[in-house]
PDB file of C-alpha atoms in Angstrom:
ATOM      1  CA  GLN A 188     153.756 121.536 127.494  1.00  0.00           C
ATOM      2  CA  VAL A 189     155.229 118.473 125.623  1.00  0.00           C
ATOM      3  CA  LYS A 190     158.689 119.819 126.407  1.00  0.00           C
ATOM      4  CA  ILE A 191     158.121 119.948 130.117  1.00  0.00           C
ATOM      5  CA  ILE A 192     156.709 116.455 130.059  1.00  0.00           C
ATOM      6  CA  MET A 193     159.751 115.220 128.280  1.00  0.00           C
ATOM      7  CA  GLN A 194     162.004 117.000 130.769  1.00  0.00           C
ATOM      8  CA  SER A 195     160.173 115.632 133.857  1.00  0.00           C
ATOM      9  CA  PHE A 196     160.157 111.991 132.504  1.00  0.00           C
ATOM     10  CA  TYR A 197     163.654 111.946 131.126  1.00  0.00           C
ATOM     11  CA  PRO A 198     165.502 111.369 134.440  1.00  0.00           C
ATOM     12  CA  LEU A 199     163.003 108.811 135.433  1.00  0.00           C
ATOM     13  CA  MET A 200     163.648 106.771 132.397  1.00  0.00           C
ATOM     14  CA  LEU A 201     167.344 107.127 132.901  1.00  0.00           C
ATOM     15  CA  ASN A 202     167.157 105.989 136.403  1.00  0.00           C
ATOM     16  CA  THR A 203     165.110 102.895 135.401  1.00  0.00           C
ATOM     17  CA  ALA A 204     167.593 102.075 132.718  1.00  0.00           C
ATOM     18  CA  LYS A 205     170.425 102.368 135.137  1.00  0.00           C
ATOM     19  CA  ARG A 206     168.665 100.316 137.992  1.00  0.00           C
ATOM     20  CA  SER A 207     167.802  97.523 135.385  1.00  0.00           C
ATOM     21  CA  ARG A 208     171.279  97.360 134.006  1.00  0.00           C
ATOM     22  CA  THR A 209     172.924  97.175 137.634  1.00  0.00           C
ATOM     23  CA  THR A 210     170.369  94.328 138.452  1.00  0.00           C
ATOM     24  CA  VAL A 211     171.418  92.438 135.341  1.00  0.00           C
ATOM     25  CA  GLU A 212     175.146  92.954 136.111  1.00  0.00           C
ATOM     26  CA  ALA A 213     174.704  91.770 139.618  1.00  0.00           C
ATOM     27  CA  LEU A 214     172.899  88.653 138.481  1.00  0.00           C
ATOM     28  CA  GLU A 215     175.321  87.778 136.024  1.00  0.00           C
ATOM     29  CA  LEU A 216     178.156  88.176 138.425  1.00  0.00           C
ATOM     30  CA  ARG A 217     176.391  85.729 140.776  1.00  0.00           C
ATOM     31  CA  GLY A 218     176.023  83.207 138.055  1.00  0.00           C
ATOM     32  CA  TYR A 219     172.265  83.347 137.308  1.00  0.00           C
ATOM     33  CA  ARG A 220     172.670  83.423 133.758  1.00  0.00           C
ATOM     34  CA  TYR A 221     174.458  80.033 133.594  1.00  0.00           C
ATOM     35  CA  ALA A 222     172.291  78.185 136.234  1.00  0.00           C
ATOM     36  CA  ALA A 223     169.550  77.389 133.847  1.00  0.00           C
ATOM     37  CA  VAL A 224     171.951  75.963 131.318  1.00  0.00           C
ATOM     38  CA  ASN A 225     174.883  74.485 133.353  1.00  0.00           C
ATOM     39  CA  LYS A 226     173.849  71.449 135.597  1.00  0.00           C
ATOM     40  CA  SER A 227     176.811  71.661 137.964  1.00  0.00           C
ATOM     41  CA  VAL A 228     175.967  75.468 138.643  1.00  0.00           C
ATOM     42  CA  LYS A 229     172.342  74.541 139.297  1.00  0.00           C
ATOM     43  CA  LYS A 230     173.427  71.616 141.545  1.00  0.00           C
ATOM     44  CA  ILE A 231     175.580  74.048 143.779  1.00  0.00           C
ATOM     45  CA  LYS A 232     172.807  76.594 143.824  1.00  0.00           C
ATOM     46  CA  LEU A 233     170.122  74.105 144.889  1.00  0.00           C
ATOM     47  CA  ALA A 234     172.298  72.239 147.502  1.00  0.00           C
ATOM     48  CA  ALA A 235     171.104  74.349 150.472  1.00  0.00           C
ATOM     49  CA  LEU A 236     167.555  73.500 149.677  1.00  0.00           C
ATOM     50  CA  LYS A 237     166.463  70.487 151.735  1.00  0.00           C
ATOM     51  CA  VAL A 238     162.929  69.161 152.885  1.00  0.00           C
ATOM     52  CA  THR A 239     162.730  69.486 156.586  1.00  0.00           C
ATOM     53  CA  TYR A 240     160.361  68.441 159.262  1.00  0.00           C
ATOM     54  CA  ASN A 241     158.768  71.969 159.256  1.00  0.00           C
ATOM     55  CA  ASP A 242     158.011  71.582 155.554  1.00  0.00           C
ATOM     56  CA  GLY A 243     156.181  68.272 156.099  1.00  0.00           C
ATOM     57  CA  LEU A 244     154.231  69.793 158.975  1.00  0.00           C
ATOM     58  CA  PHE A 245     153.289  72.716 156.951  1.00  0.00           C
ATOM     59  CA  LEU A 246     151.983  70.528 154.073  1.00  0.00           C
ATOM     60  CA  ALA A 247     150.238  68.314 156.557  1.00  0.00           C
ATOM     61  CA  ILE A 248     148.407  71.256 158.230  1.00  0.00           C
ATOM     62  CA  SER A 249     147.677  72.963 154.848  1.00  0.00           C
ATOM     63  CA  PHE A 250     146.126  69.641 153.609  1.00  0.00           C
ATOM     64  CA  LEU A 251     143.956  69.373 156.724  1.00  0.00           C
ATOM     65  CA  ALA A 252     142.724  72.941 156.562  1.00  0.00           C
ATOM     66  CA  VAL A 253     141.802  72.474 152.782  1.00  0.00           C
ATOM     67  CA  ALA A 254     140.062  69.230 153.620  1.00  0.00           C
ATOM     68  CA  VAL A 255     138.156  70.728 156.633  1.00  0.00           C
ATOM     69  CA  ALA A 256     137.025  73.678 154.323  1.00  0.00           C
ATOM     70  CA  VAL A 257     135.888  71.349 151.617  1.00  0.00           C
ATOM     71  CA  LEU A 258     133.937  69.176 154.226  1.00  0.00           C
ATOM     72  CA  ILE A 259     132.267  72.238 155.679  1.00  0.00           C
ATOM     73  CA  SER A 260     131.284  73.626 152.294  1.00  0.00           C
ATOM     74  CA  THR A 261     129.662  70.186 151.405  1.00  0.00           C
ATOM     75  CA  LEU A 262     127.841  70.129 154.677  1.00  0.00           C
ATOM     76  CA  LEU A 263     126.403  73.446 154.419  1.00  0.00           C
TER      77      LEU A 263
END
């Protein structure tokens, strides 16, 4: 019975190892390994991230919702 279990889990382990290796190689090709160390790479990767009007609106609505929830919980 152990032999059957080993035979059934062996392909599963090989697929997992292959997928993780492929993921690591893809991330290394895109430069994720150096982004944490190299400041110029980090700057390039984060250049597209900008705070917009929608971000501020979301923060304001979220803050308002939390404030209303706290107010209601203290009144009840």
